[in-house]
């Protein structure tokens, strides 16, 4: 036997999640044998998420089956959604079952590896060794991805591919996925096609079809997904995408059929059940919609995908079936379920409740809801997104509460002052409510306010009053988190300040937050790319200093 | 509510029982592993006995996996997860798992595989098969087992050879015929080979299916098991 290599888990932070105490102490023993000195363990998923909020881990070893509460897949999903697991970290799902079962249950995210029980120390070591090596070769790309700087991640990816590396397929997959995120759909298709030329791997064909879908080449996308399903009948992701294609092709019945098939094969994924519920409702198949929504609620109980919308939608289904008693009961359980939740969720629930009471012609309850919603909104304006704000404003106007309606409309316009489609939407919503006359003035006045504020900030910056400009834009961005221009200018004034006086970590962090927010609005622009580049330069300058 | 949610079918019962049994087996095997590795008993008869016990524990586990997988296969609930894998890494992993046991009986394990050779298969299932076959060889070989991997036409082939007396007549077959029932009289080997043939068949690539072969073309006419994956 060769002499043991110098490999150690020393100073790696490791989280072990298993409901079986004997298993936890065994894992501790195995990991310590390889030098691990920073191990946390916990018996359930809820606790695991808390620990990950407190501290970021390099390695998470999580059992799939955790008894009551969240299962391993739900832990993974929530950790990813809450940004607790950067691409550089390792998530291994340990399991006593066939791993394919879990792959089938997965919707959005998959772990880096599955490890089936029983496993020995050596197996654990080899897997960790390989994963750590793999992740470290992708370290730079991962850090760009964490900052949602996809164009930079992409160029790093291309550079690595040019070196003809051993993990070429993995890089091509990353390149494809990043290209889709950066909306370079032709490049994405090319990356996936390169893999397919050598081997028709399901993920490559799926990605290829996805790129076609985004290019709006729906017929080609349809045949791609159909072929994929034919050769891999259990690859449920292909069903998800085929259903999306059918929706675009205006064949909602087919979409429902394909999603029904997919949920039968993989019944545990909440998002897939929700898609089925929505399409069934759209097809006026109320029985199927009811069943699917009930499954969504049952499966969503411990899931981060739990949403008040599902309760409201089910309530609406009952309403249309003439079952008002069940509708009201569902609303009550929604309020109960979300009363202690995030304020955004609470506001969401109340708005849905208002709309349903309005439909039921129970005006008193609807009015009560509106005053509650306004209170929540004034406490935290950032928690009200444009879509819901439209519903709330329309409900206010419908009940003759013009003042409240105007307040909400101003919020919408402030957040979207340059988005003509949304401004038109506000206009026609107000027309539908019979107050179209005052719409144009209200919209224009609010928009001018934002423009004036923006100009003032820009002027401060150009005159060198950078700190004033930073303060003004920061305040503005708090009130209008969805406003692209304001967020970008907030980032720009910070960048200008640092270009003049040197980079500081605190400002870099703030800049990144504004850029990430702008990125999440999904309206790519040249200005954004330029700011990203400038930001990167500042980061490097700080690192060198 | 749908009926599926309330019906507790046998598959669920099996799955949860297996979950429990595997937790026990994991702890059992880990304890054996630790004890057998104690310096104070190195190269003693006690260590050999512990390694034997460990070997039996692993066999128990493999049988459990195969049983559950075959049950699922019959009910069309077994799915395979084909990914890109390094073949040399796979063979090294399996070799390492069995190293201690083979060392104790002075059996030499050779690996003949080019670094960088890539194959497309379900890593867990295929490493399970290679493990099973090595354990058969362990029981029959004189003193050598050889693992090799190479590309042959449209197939990746993995051979496991030994220098024992070879397979008995009735277990010899060319390209595996998965349809014909097999003779379970021969003990666990039969189940293992049957399982291997089934899993190989589930691996396909543009109309080509995987298969297995047994022959006595191994080292000095010893047993040779071959796995062909498209």
XYZ file of C-alpha atoms in Angstrom:
775
model
C 0.000 0.000 0.000
C 1.094 3.508 -0.756
C 1.776 5.918 2.067
C -1.280 7.985 2.987
C -1.437 11.272 1.129
C -1.495 14.546 2.978
C -5.157 15.243 2.680
C -7.210 16.644 5.480
C -10.579 18.153 6.276
C -8.947 20.485 8.755
C -10.631 23.901 9.000
C -13.439 22.874 6.675
C -16.786 23.713 8.260
C -19.050 20.693 8.068
C -22.730 20.223 8.879
C -24.138 16.735 9.482
C -27.926 16.280 9.406
C -29.391 12.903 10.404
C -32.313 12.007 12.644
C -30.528 8.922 13.959
C -28.133 9.806 16.836
C -25.944 6.754 16.222
C -25.440 7.827 12.648
C -24.478 11.360 13.645
C -21.798 10.217 16.043
C -20.510 7.710 13.506
C -20.191 10.462 10.895
C -18.402 12.668 13.399
C -15.968 9.827 14.009
C -15.365 9.234 10.309
C -14.839 12.932 9.583
C -12.553 13.511 12.565
C -10.419 10.609 11.389
C -9.588 12.794 8.386
C -8.741 15.823 10.476
C -12.115 17.584 10.490
C -12.194 19.961 13.441
C -15.248 22.090 12.709
C -18.275 19.786 12.719
C -21.828 20.783 13.606
C -24.598 18.220 13.757
C -28.355 18.380 14.001
C -31.277 15.975 13.914
C -33.821 17.800 11.768
C -34.236 19.983 8.709
C -35.619 23.072 10.427
C -32.627 23.175 12.747
C -30.293 22.600 9.788
C -31.636 25.663 7.989
C -31.183 27.747 11.140
C -27.583 26.621 11.481
C -26.927 27.495 7.862
C -28.314 30.984 8.443
C -25.936 31.433 11.384
C -22.869 30.250 9.558
C -21.893 29.177 6.085
C -20.677 25.615 5.650
C -18.144 24.214 3.186
C -19.699 20.762 3.319
C -23.213 19.643 4.217
C -23.951 15.939 4.676
C -27.707 15.601 4.930
C -29.834 12.476 5.179
C -32.827 12.341 2.852
C -35.154 10.775 5.376
C -35.380 13.010 8.449
C -38.620 11.794 10.011
C -41.210 14.486 10.762
C -40.708 17.920 9.228
C -38.541 18.809 6.268
C -36.879 16.047 4.270
C -33.388 16.343 2.800
C -34.646 17.601 -0.552
C -36.600 20.384 1.160
C -33.527 21.367 3.153
C -31.554 21.593 -0.085
C -34.243 23.647 -1.814
C -34.630 26.117 1.005
C -30.886 26.502 1.450
C -30.486 27.227 -2.268
C -33.446 29.605 -2.411
C -32.176 31.513 0.619
C -28.686 31.709 -0.862
C -27.165 29.686 1.975
C -25.324 27.329 -0.346
C -22.972 29.029 -2.761
C -21.869 27.066 -5.806
C -18.509 26.507 -4.145
C -19.995 24.543 -1.237
C -20.713 20.833 -1.283
C -24.080 19.293 -0.493
C -24.146 15.508 -0.234
C -27.397 13.658 0.279
C -26.959 10.477 2.263
C -29.651 7.893 1.836
C -30.733 4.379 2.529
C -32.889 4.379 -0.569
C -32.300 4.250 -4.277
C -31.020 7.677 -5.217
C -33.129 7.812 -8.368
C -36.222 8.125 -6.205
C -34.878 11.384 -4.937
C -33.763 12.574 -8.313
C -37.369 12.055 -9.343
C -38.672 14.089 -6.448
C -36.402 16.951 -7.270
C -37.670 19.922 -9.159
C -35.284 22.838 -9.046
C -32.139 21.668 -7.344
C -30.016 18.560 -7.096
C -27.268 17.771 -4.591
C -23.640 17.536 -5.667
C -23.625 13.832 -4.866
C -25.647 11.007 -3.386
C -24.044 8.642 -0.916
C -25.955 5.476 -0.174
C -25.825 3.760 3.173
C -23.986 1.869 4.340
C -20.744 3.544 3.334
C -17.268 3.190 4.757
C -14.787 5.813 5.863
C -12.792 5.284 2.693
C -15.765 5.808 0.413
C -16.663 9.021 2.222
C -13.082 10.167 1.886
C -12.807 9.450 -1.844
C -16.073 11.211 -2.585
C -15.138 14.274 -0.548
C -11.682 14.380 -2.046
C -13.041 14.318 -5.576
C -15.753 16.887 -4.899
C -13.356 19.268 -3.168
C -10.939 19.013 -6.080
C -13.748 19.607 -8.555
C -15.111 22.578 -6.669
C -11.724 24.121 -6.242
C -11.127 23.984 -10.007
C -14.368 25.959 -10.413
C -13.666 28.367 -7.561
C -13.480 31.556 -9.617
C -16.564 30.765 -11.661
C -18.465 29.966 -8.469
C -17.591 33.283 -6.925
C -18.810 35.183 -9.991
C -22.030 33.153 -9.928
C -22.545 33.976 -6.281
C -22.445 37.658 -7.239
C -24.904 36.908 -10.048
C -22.275 38.296 -12.425
C -23.120 35.821 -15.164
C -21.229 37.417 -18.021
C -17.995 37.264 -16.037
C -18.702 33.686 -14.946
C -19.278 32.847 -18.572
C -16.004 34.297 -19.790
C -14.141 32.403 -17.043
C -15.923 29.269 -18.136
C -14.826 29.752 -21.755
C -11.252 30.333 -20.654
C -11.214 27.056 -18.735
C -12.783 25.172 -21.614
C -10.018 26.360 -23.919
C -7.539 24.424 -21.746
C -9.161 21.085 -22.748
C -9.823 20.035 -19.165
C -10.916 16.634 -17.877
C -14.220 18.011 -16.643
C -15.172 19.314 -20.064
C -18.795 18.111 -19.871
C -19.347 19.776 -16.553
C -17.958 23.047 -17.882
C -20.082 22.790 -21.001
C -23.113 22.242 -18.832
C -22.216 25.288 -16.771
C -21.600 27.280 -19.915
C -25.027 26.321 -21.238
C -26.801 27.131 -17.998
C -24.985 30.429 -17.530
C -25.684 31.417 -21.121
C -29.391 30.905 -20.515
C -29.179 33.072 -17.393
C -27.341 35.761 -19.344
C -29.956 35.379 -22.114
C -27.412 34.293 -24.735
C -29.650 31.555 -26.049
C -27.720 30.682 -29.196
C -24.545 30.196 -27.199
C -26.488 27.999 -24.768
C -27.839 25.854 -27.604
C -24.319 25.516 -29.019
C -22.871 24.366 -25.693
C -25.544 21.699 -25.221
C -25.287 20.608 -28.864
C -21.547 20.065 -28.409
C -22.291 17.548 -25.665
C -25.071 15.892 -27.652
C -22.773 15.365 -30.613
C -20.782 12.974 -28.419
C -23.501 11.563 -26.246
C -27.208 12.175 -25.913
C -27.225 12.881 -22.228
C -30.672 13.813 -20.944
C -29.545 17.069 -19.321
C -27.884 18.216 -22.540
C -30.978 17.575 -24.607
C -33.120 19.261 -21.971
C -30.907 22.345 -22.011
C -30.959 22.387 -25.799
C -34.749 22.313 -25.792
C -34.825 25.028 -23.165
C -32.690 27.274 -25.367
C -35.075 26.660 -28.280
C -37.980 27.543 -26.021
C -36.411 30.860 -25.089
C -35.770 31.581 -28.754
C -39.533 31.074 -29.197
C -38.906 28.177 -31.565
C -41.730 26.258 -29.953
C -42.333 23.571 -32.597
C -38.682 22.493 -32.525
C -38.663 22.640 -28.745
C -41.758 20.447 -28.704
C -40.199 17.698 -30.792
C -36.968 17.859 -28.772
C -38.800 17.346 -25.483
C -41.025 14.652 -26.984
C -37.995 12.688 -28.175
C -36.409 13.083 -24.788
C -39.488 11.711 -23.035
C -39.628 8.818 -25.469
C -36.054 7.746 -24.759
C -36.180 8.624 -21.026
C -39.798 8.189 -19.931
C -38.950 8.958 -16.326
C -37.048 12.167 -16.913
C -39.722 14.407 -15.447
C -37.967 17.686 -16.190
C -38.695 17.043 -19.864
C -42.397 16.869 -19.004
C -42.223 20.213 -17.210
C -40.726 21.872 -20.253
C -43.047 20.179 -22.728
C -45.987 21.494 -20.693
C -44.558 25.025 -20.929
C -44.252 24.626 -24.687
C -47.872 23.484 -24.980
C -48.963 26.527 -23.015
C -47.123 28.797 -25.429
C -48.643 26.943 -28.378
C -52.028 27.595 -26.835
C -52.771 23.933 -26.175
C -53.517 24.034 -22.444
C -55.293 20.650 -22.459
C -52.126 18.969 -23.669
C -50.128 20.845 -21.028
C -52.450 19.514 -18.333
C -52.196 15.980 -19.667
C -48.407 15.995 -19.686
C -48.200 17.490 -16.194
C -50.643 14.897 -14.885
C -48.320 12.233 -16.237
C -45.308 13.904 -14.632
C -46.917 14.263 -11.202
C -47.905 10.603 -11.264
C -44.269 9.668 -11.825
C -42.905 12.175 -9.352
C -45.621 13.074 -6.860
C -43.506 14.907 -4.293
C -42.426 18.082 -6.072
C -44.493 21.060 -4.957
C -43.742 23.316 -7.917
C -44.824 20.647 -10.393
C -48.102 20.046 -8.532
C -48.700 23.784 -8.515
C -48.147 24.020 -12.265
C -50.709 21.230 -12.705
C -53.190 22.999 -10.421
C -52.840 26.257 -12.331
C -53.263 24.729 -15.756
C -56.247 22.624 -14.585
C -57.892 25.781 -13.277
C -57.234 27.543 -16.542
C -58.865 24.600 -18.348
C -61.873 24.911 -16.036
C -61.252 21.391 -14.783
C -62.163 22.376 -11.251
C -62.035 18.879 -9.773
C -58.454 18.315 -10.911
C -57.492 21.818 -9.808
C -58.950 21.198 -6.348
C -57.086 17.911 -5.985
C -53.803 19.364 -7.174
C -54.039 22.424 -4.902
C -54.740 20.197 -1.926
C -51.653 18.179 -2.754
C -49.653 21.411 -3.065
C -50.708 22.395 0.440
C -49.990 19.009 1.948
C -46.561 18.714 0.281
C -45.753 22.370 0.851
C -46.208 22.218 4.595
C -42.486 22.071 5.321
C -41.354 23.560 2.061
C -39.938 26.975 1.293
C -42.286 27.040 -1.702
C -45.315 27.370 0.547
C -47.305 30.367 -0.640
C -50.573 32.091 0.305
C -51.476 32.149 -3.384
C -52.182 28.405 -3.295
C -54.723 28.828 -0.519
C -56.366 31.751 -2.274
C -56.480 29.815 -5.538
C -58.066 26.806 -3.875
C -60.538 29.114 -2.225
C -61.374 30.517 -5.650
C -61.895 27.000 -6.989
C -64.398 26.316 -4.195
C -66.126 29.604 -4.930
C -66.625 28.611 -8.549
C -67.897 25.222 -7.499
C -70.505 27.048 -5.419
C -69.014 25.781 -2.176
C -68.727 29.062 -0.259
C -68.308 27.377 3.114
C -65.127 25.576 2.002
C -63.879 28.774 0.357
C -64.134 30.723 3.610
C -62.609 27.843 5.557
C -59.615 27.788 3.204
C -59.136 31.545 3.657
C -59.184 31.108 7.411
C -56.494 28.440 7.273
C -54.423 30.689 4.986
C -54.510 33.497 7.563
C -53.642 31.089 10.328
C -50.790 29.587 8.338
C -49.180 32.937 7.450
C -49.968 35.201 10.419
C -46.539 34.693 11.874
C -44.757 34.657 8.545
C -42.726 37.349 6.806
C -44.556 40.666 6.461
C -44.504 40.271 2.664
C -46.336 36.948 2.972
C -48.849 38.420 5.388
C -49.586 41.304 3.062
C -49.880 38.859 0.192
C -52.400 36.769 2.130
C -54.489 39.795 3.078
C -54.656 41.078 -0.502
C -55.795 37.677 -1.748
C -58.415 37.638 0.967
C -59.679 41.089 -0.036
C -60.098 40.001 -3.630
C -62.010 36.877 -2.699
C -64.322 38.731 -0.337
C -64.940 41.218 -3.118
C -65.919 38.383 -5.447
C -68.239 37.028 -2.773
C -69.759 40.521 -2.451
C -68.875 40.652 1.239
C -67.854 44.313 1.223
C -67.436 44.830 4.959
C -64.866 42.081 5.227
C -63.116 43.373 2.114
C -62.877 46.903 3.567
C -61.509 45.561 6.809
C -58.913 43.708 4.771
C -57.911 46.877 2.936
C -57.217 48.826 6.095
C -55.109 45.921 7.338
C -53.247 45.755 4.010
C -52.545 49.501 4.017
C -51.098 49.246 7.494
C -48.767 46.428 6.469
C -47.832 48.274 3.287
C -46.967 51.545 5.052
C -44.802 49.655 7.530
C -42.805 48.035 4.760
C -43.453 49.401 1.259
C -40.654 47.267 -0.176
C -42.704 44.135 0.612
C -45.369 44.908 -1.983
C -44.481 43.773 -5.490
C -45.958 45.256 -8.630
C -48.258 42.363 -9.489
C -49.960 42.343 -6.083
C -50.012 46.117 -5.898
C -52.120 46.174 -9.067
C -54.639 43.829 -7.462
C -54.747 45.863 -4.286
C -55.181 49.179 -6.114
C -57.972 47.769 -8.221
C -59.719 46.433 -5.098
C -59.428 49.839 -3.423
C -60.942 51.640 -6.400
C -63.643 48.980 -6.701
C -64.756 49.727 -3.156
C -64.616 53.480 -3.699
C -61.449 53.973 -1.633
C -59.815 56.364 -4.087
C -57.237 57.813 -1.735
C -55.821 54.385 -0.835
C -55.934 53.319 -4.488
C -53.945 56.402 -5.534
C -51.362 55.735 -2.841
C -50.795 52.252 -4.210
C -50.707 53.448 -7.818
C -48.010 55.956 -6.893
C -46.037 53.033 -5.417
C -46.370 51.092 -8.679
C -45.329 54.012 -10.848
C -42.380 54.869 -8.628
C -41.062 51.340 -8.964
C -41.569 51.184 -12.729
C -41.349 54.739 -13.994
C -39.565 53.713 -17.191
C -41.533 50.563 -17.935
C -44.182 51.664 -20.429
C -45.977 48.292 -20.435
C -46.605 48.498 -16.713
C -47.632 52.146 -16.871
C -50.117 51.236 -19.617
C -51.356 48.424 -17.391
C -52.016 50.902 -14.583
C -53.851 53.182 -16.982
C -56.169 50.448 -18.225
C -56.731 49.093 -14.706
C -57.903 52.546 -13.645
C -60.093 52.812 -16.728
C -61.695 49.473 -15.846
C -62.446 50.859 -12.405
C -64.173 53.853 -13.994
C -61.606 56.461 -12.948
C -59.623 56.611 -16.170
C -59.887 60.414 -16.230
C -57.532 60.990 -13.347
C -55.156 58.183 -14.384
C -52.959 60.044 -16.860
C -52.313 62.961 -14.484
C -51.547 60.757 -11.515
C -49.153 58.593 -13.526
C -47.399 61.527 -15.171
C -47.028 63.487 -11.929
C -45.543 60.531 -10.083
C -43.230 59.697 -12.947
C -42.004 63.281 -13.080
C -41.286 63.142 -9.353
C -39.050 60.150 -9.832
C -37.326 61.698 -12.836
C -36.709 64.910 -10.893
C -35.322 62.976 -7.956
C -33.120 60.912 -10.246
C -31.847 64.024 -12.011
C -31.054 65.656 -8.718
C -29.004 62.656 -7.676
C -27.153 62.504 -10.984
C -26.436 66.234 -10.804
C -25.018 65.892 -7.291
C -22.753 63.134 -8.543
C -21.501 65.054 -11.566
C -20.849 68.088 -9.370
C -18.720 65.973 -7.119
C -21.169 65.843 -4.198
C -20.859 62.069 -4.232
C -21.767 61.444 -0.631
C -25.020 63.379 -1.001
C -25.775 61.470 -4.146
C -25.124 58.143 -2.435
C -27.450 59.095 0.410
C -30.220 60.241 -1.901
C -30.149 57.125 -4.082
C -29.882 54.773 -1.124
C -32.996 56.267 0.399
C -34.823 56.205 -2.931
C -33.881 52.567 -3.566
C -35.278 51.546 -0.191
C -38.695 52.870 -1.176
C -38.590 51.588 -4.752
C -36.703 48.292 -4.682
C -38.025 47.313 -8.112
C -36.884 50.475 -9.861
C -34.043 49.532 -12.205
C -32.745 53.061 -12.888
C -32.661 54.026 -9.224
C -30.875 50.815 -8.218
C -28.289 51.200 -10.963
C -27.671 54.846 -10.080
C -27.305 53.933 -6.424
C -24.595 51.485 -7.509
C -23.041 54.032 -9.843
C -22.684 56.783 -7.235
C -20.967 54.309 -4.915
C -18.652 53.188 -7.714
C -17.782 56.785 -8.623
C -16.977 57.502 -5.006
C -14.657 54.510 -4.760
C -13.010 55.257 -8.097
C -12.054 58.612 -6.693
C -11.223 57.798 -3.090
C -10.396 54.086 -3.234
C -12.404 50.935 -2.612
C -13.786 50.083 0.826
C -15.352 46.730 1.739
C -18.542 48.250 3.131
C -19.303 50.216 -0.047
C -18.370 47.267 -2.242
C -20.907 45.185 -0.384
C -23.615 47.802 -0.867
C -22.763 48.131 -4.551
C -23.028 44.410 -4.993
C -26.430 44.378 -3.303
C -27.791 46.984 -5.746
C -26.310 45.163 -8.728
C -27.767 41.841 -7.604
C -31.154 43.472 -7.172
C -30.943 45.031 -10.628
C -29.955 41.646 -12.059
C -32.966 40.006 -10.432
C -35.288 42.401 -12.261
C -34.321 40.585 -15.461
C -33.991 43.642 -17.659
C -30.405 43.383 -18.925
C -28.819 46.643 -20.063
C -25.450 47.941 -21.251
C -25.283 50.232 -18.276
C -25.534 47.263 -15.979
C -22.729 45.392 -17.759
C -20.494 48.455 -17.512
C -21.172 48.851 -13.816
C -20.455 45.158 -13.251
C -17.081 45.548 -14.938
C -16.252 48.673 -12.946
C -17.280 46.905 -9.759
C -15.021 43.948 -10.579
C -12.063 46.248 -11.101
C -12.651 47.824 -7.705
C -12.808 44.414 -6.074
C -9.464 43.469 -7.616
C -7.923 46.788 -6.654
C -8.906 46.199 -3.050
C -7.509 42.666 -3.143
C -4.177 43.953 -4.458
C -3.940 46.847 -2.025
C -57.706 13.626 -1.254
C -56.156 11.164 -3.651
C -56.099 7.497 -2.797
C -52.368 7.245 -3.308
C -51.726 9.299 -0.213
C -53.493 6.916 2.121
C -52.708 3.542 0.651
C -49.725 2.075 2.418
C -48.442 -0.255 -0.265
C -45.893 -2.984 0.105
C -43.221 -0.969 -1.707
C -43.444 1.681 1.013
C -43.259 -0.939 3.737
C -40.182 -2.482 2.135
C -38.542 0.890 1.605
C -38.940 1.951 5.211
C -37.818 -1.452 6.515
C -34.752 -1.276 4.277
C -34.047 2.233 5.528
C -33.941 0.910 9.075
C -31.905 -2.184 8.218
C -29.361 -0.096 6.351
C -28.875 2.243 9.291
C -28.159 -0.812 11.436
C -25.843 -2.294 8.845
C -23.955 0.976 8.504
C -23.241 1.081 12.217
C -22.414 -2.617 12.339
C -19.980 -2.367 9.446
C -18.398 0.784 10.804
C -17.805 -0.871 14.175
C -16.283 -3.905 12.478
C -14.156 -1.643 10.308
C -12.804 0.233 13.330
C -12.164 -2.899 15.363
C -10.515 -4.795 12.535
C -8.189 -1.848 11.914
C -6.835 -1.845 15.487
C -3.052 -2.015 15.397
C -2.946 -4.502 18.291
C -4.713 -7.223 16.303
C -2.996 -6.626 12.974
C -2.339 -9.912 11.166
C -3.876 -12.071 13.892
C -6.540 -14.760 13.423
C -8.945 -12.444 15.266
C -8.503 -9.790 12.638
C -9.167 -12.283 9.905
C -12.385 -13.348 11.623
C -13.529 -9.742 11.932
C -12.795 -9.130 8.265
C -14.809 -12.246 7.449
C -17.712 -10.888 9.472
C -17.403 -7.599 7.646
C -17.393 -9.410 4.334
C -20.614 -11.218 5.264
C -22.178 -7.951 6.384
C -21.392 -6.387 3.024
C -22.861 -9.378 1.241
C -26.010 -9.011 3.286
C -26.206 -5.391 2.258
C -25.676 -6.128 -1.423
C -28.368 -8.786 -1.336
C -30.714 -6.306 0.266
C -30.031 -3.760 -2.451
C -30.439 -6.320 -5.202
C -33.653 -7.661 -3.751
C -35.202 -4.240 -3.498
C -33.964 -3.266 -6.952
C -35.310 -6.449 -8.559
C -38.623 -5.952 -6.818
C -38.794 -2.431 -8.202
C -37.678 -3.616 -11.604
C -40.565 -6.044 -11.757
C -42.997 -3.289 -10.856
C -41.319 -0.987 -13.371
C -40.307 1.365 -10.608
C -36.572 1.029 -11.007
C -34.983 3.960 -12.756
C -31.367 4.347 -13.619
C -29.415 7.545 -13.496
C -26.803 7.597 -16.244
C -23.969 10.037 -15.699
C -20.453 10.616 -16.983
C -17.904 8.734 -14.862
C -14.195 8.032 -14.815
C -13.748 4.257 -15.267
C -10.335 4.068 -13.562
C -11.764 5.959 -10.576
C -14.656 3.533 -10.339
C -12.367 0.488 -10.396
C -10.006 2.075 -7.860
C -12.899 2.871 -5.538
C -14.159 -0.673 -5.587
C -10.626 -2.045 -5.194
C -10.028 0.148 -2.174
C -13.226 -1.007 -0.525
C -12.063 -4.609 -0.747
C -8.367 -4.054 -0.154
C -8.231 -5.067 3.471
C -10.216 -8.242 2.958
C -8.117 -9.320 -0.022
C -4.850 -8.461 1.749
C -5.795 -10.714 4.623
C -6.014 -13.670 2.240
C -2.965 -12.562 0.235
C -5.000 -12.057 -2.895
C -3.419 -9.690 -5.382
C -5.748 -7.187 -7.047
C -4.564 -5.738 -10.354
C -6.139 -2.832 -12.188
C -5.578 -2.308 -15.876
C -7.294 0.828 -17.050
C -6.199 3.990 -18.782
C -6.608 7.202 -16.755
C -9.108 9.492 -18.363
C -11.260 6.701 -19.789
C -14.837 7.947 -19.522
C -17.979 5.839 -19.368
C -21.675 6.598 -19.164
C -23.514 4.601 -16.546
C -25.325 4.612 -13.222
C -22.357 4.789 -10.908
C -24.044 3.251 -7.887
C -25.524 0.292 -9.691
C -22.418 -0.509 -11.713
C -20.058 -0.238 -8.757
C -22.466 -2.538 -6.906
C -22.144 -5.102 -9.696
C -18.346 -4.933 -9.806
C -18.324 -5.341 -6.042
C -20.528 -8.406 -6.208
C -18.376 -10.055 -8.840
C -15.144 -9.301 -6.949
C -16.694 -10.970 -3.941
C -17.512 -14.044 -5.983
C -13.945 -14.125 -7.234
C -12.681 -13.698 -3.693
C -14.314 -16.981 -2.805
C -12.953 -18.949 -5.762
C -9.678 -17.396 -6.887
C -6.285 -18.901 -6.133
C -4.416 -15.641 -5.513
C -5.148 -13.012 -8.165
C -8.057 -10.855 -9.324
C -7.705 -8.500 -12.275
C -9.996 -5.587 -13.086
C -9.745 -3.992 -16.494
C -11.617 -1.351 -18.428
C -11.384 -0.317 -22.069
C -13.431 0.870 -25.002
C -14.349 -1.768 -27.542
C -16.285 -0.461 -30.535
C -19.439 1.184 -29.301
C -19.126 -0.372 -25.874
C -17.228 0.231 -22.703
C -16.153 -3.142 -21.326
C -15.247 -3.932 -17.802
C -13.694 -7.359 -17.154
C -13.261 -9.057 -13.822
C -10.964 -12.085 -14.050
C -9.444 -14.475 -11.548
C -7.181 -17.537 -11.566
C -9.543 -19.910 -9.789
C -11.201 -23.020 -11.229
C -13.609 -20.963 -13.384
C -17.394 -20.921 -13.615
C -19.237 -24.264 -13.543
C -20.722 -25.380 -16.870
C -24.286 -24.320 -16.185
C -23.334 -20.772 -15.266
C -21.382 -20.179 -18.427
C -23.085 -18.189 -21.064
C -22.170 -15.893 -23.870
C -24.183 -12.766 -24.306
C -26.627 -12.694 -21.417
C -30.182 -13.689 -22.043
C -32.155 -11.784 -19.468
C -35.502 -13.313 -20.410
C -34.804 -16.865 -19.402
C -35.319 -17.690 -15.761
C -32.099 -18.574 -14.036
C -31.235 -21.374 -11.742
C -31.254 -20.094 -8.205
C -30.026 -23.476 -6.881
C -26.477 -22.210 -7.226
C -26.880 -19.791 -4.368
C -26.294 -16.068 -4.196
C -24.059 -16.023 -7.263
C -27.105 -16.694 -9.384
C -28.939 -13.704 -7.993
C -25.886 -11.501 -8.452
C -25.407 -12.494 -12.100
C -29.088 -12.170 -12.857
C -29.088 -8.712 -11.299
C -25.998 -7.705 -13.274
C -27.583 -8.799 -16.551
C -30.768 -6.876 -15.812
C -28.957 -3.687 -14.909
C -26.646 -3.920 -17.924
C -29.689 -4.226 -20.168
C -31.184 -1.051 -18.732
C -28.175 0.897 -19.969
C -28.843 1.946 -23.521
C -27.592 4.422 -26.048
C -29.188 4.968 -29.464
C -30.776 1.502 -29.746
C -27.784 -0.333 -28.215
C -28.308 -2.175 -24.956
C -25.768 -3.314 -22.414
C -25.141 -7.015 -21.644
C -22.965 -9.346 -19.596
C -20.870 -12.423 -20.406
C -19.313 -15.162 -18.321
C -16.479 -17.327 -19.593
C -13.467 -19.265 -18.435
C -10.971 -17.150 -20.368
C -9.629 -15.569 -17.179
C -6.096 -15.829 -15.849
C -4.951 -19.433 -16.407
C -8.464 -20.378 -17.541
C -10.007 -18.876 -14.453
C -13.418 -17.223 -14.345
C -13.983 -14.095 -16.391
C -16.982 -11.833 -16.080
C -17.497 -9.104 -18.660
C -19.813 -6.146 -18.548
C -20.553 -4.332 -21.826
C -22.096 -0.878 -21.614
C -23.010 1.154 -24.682
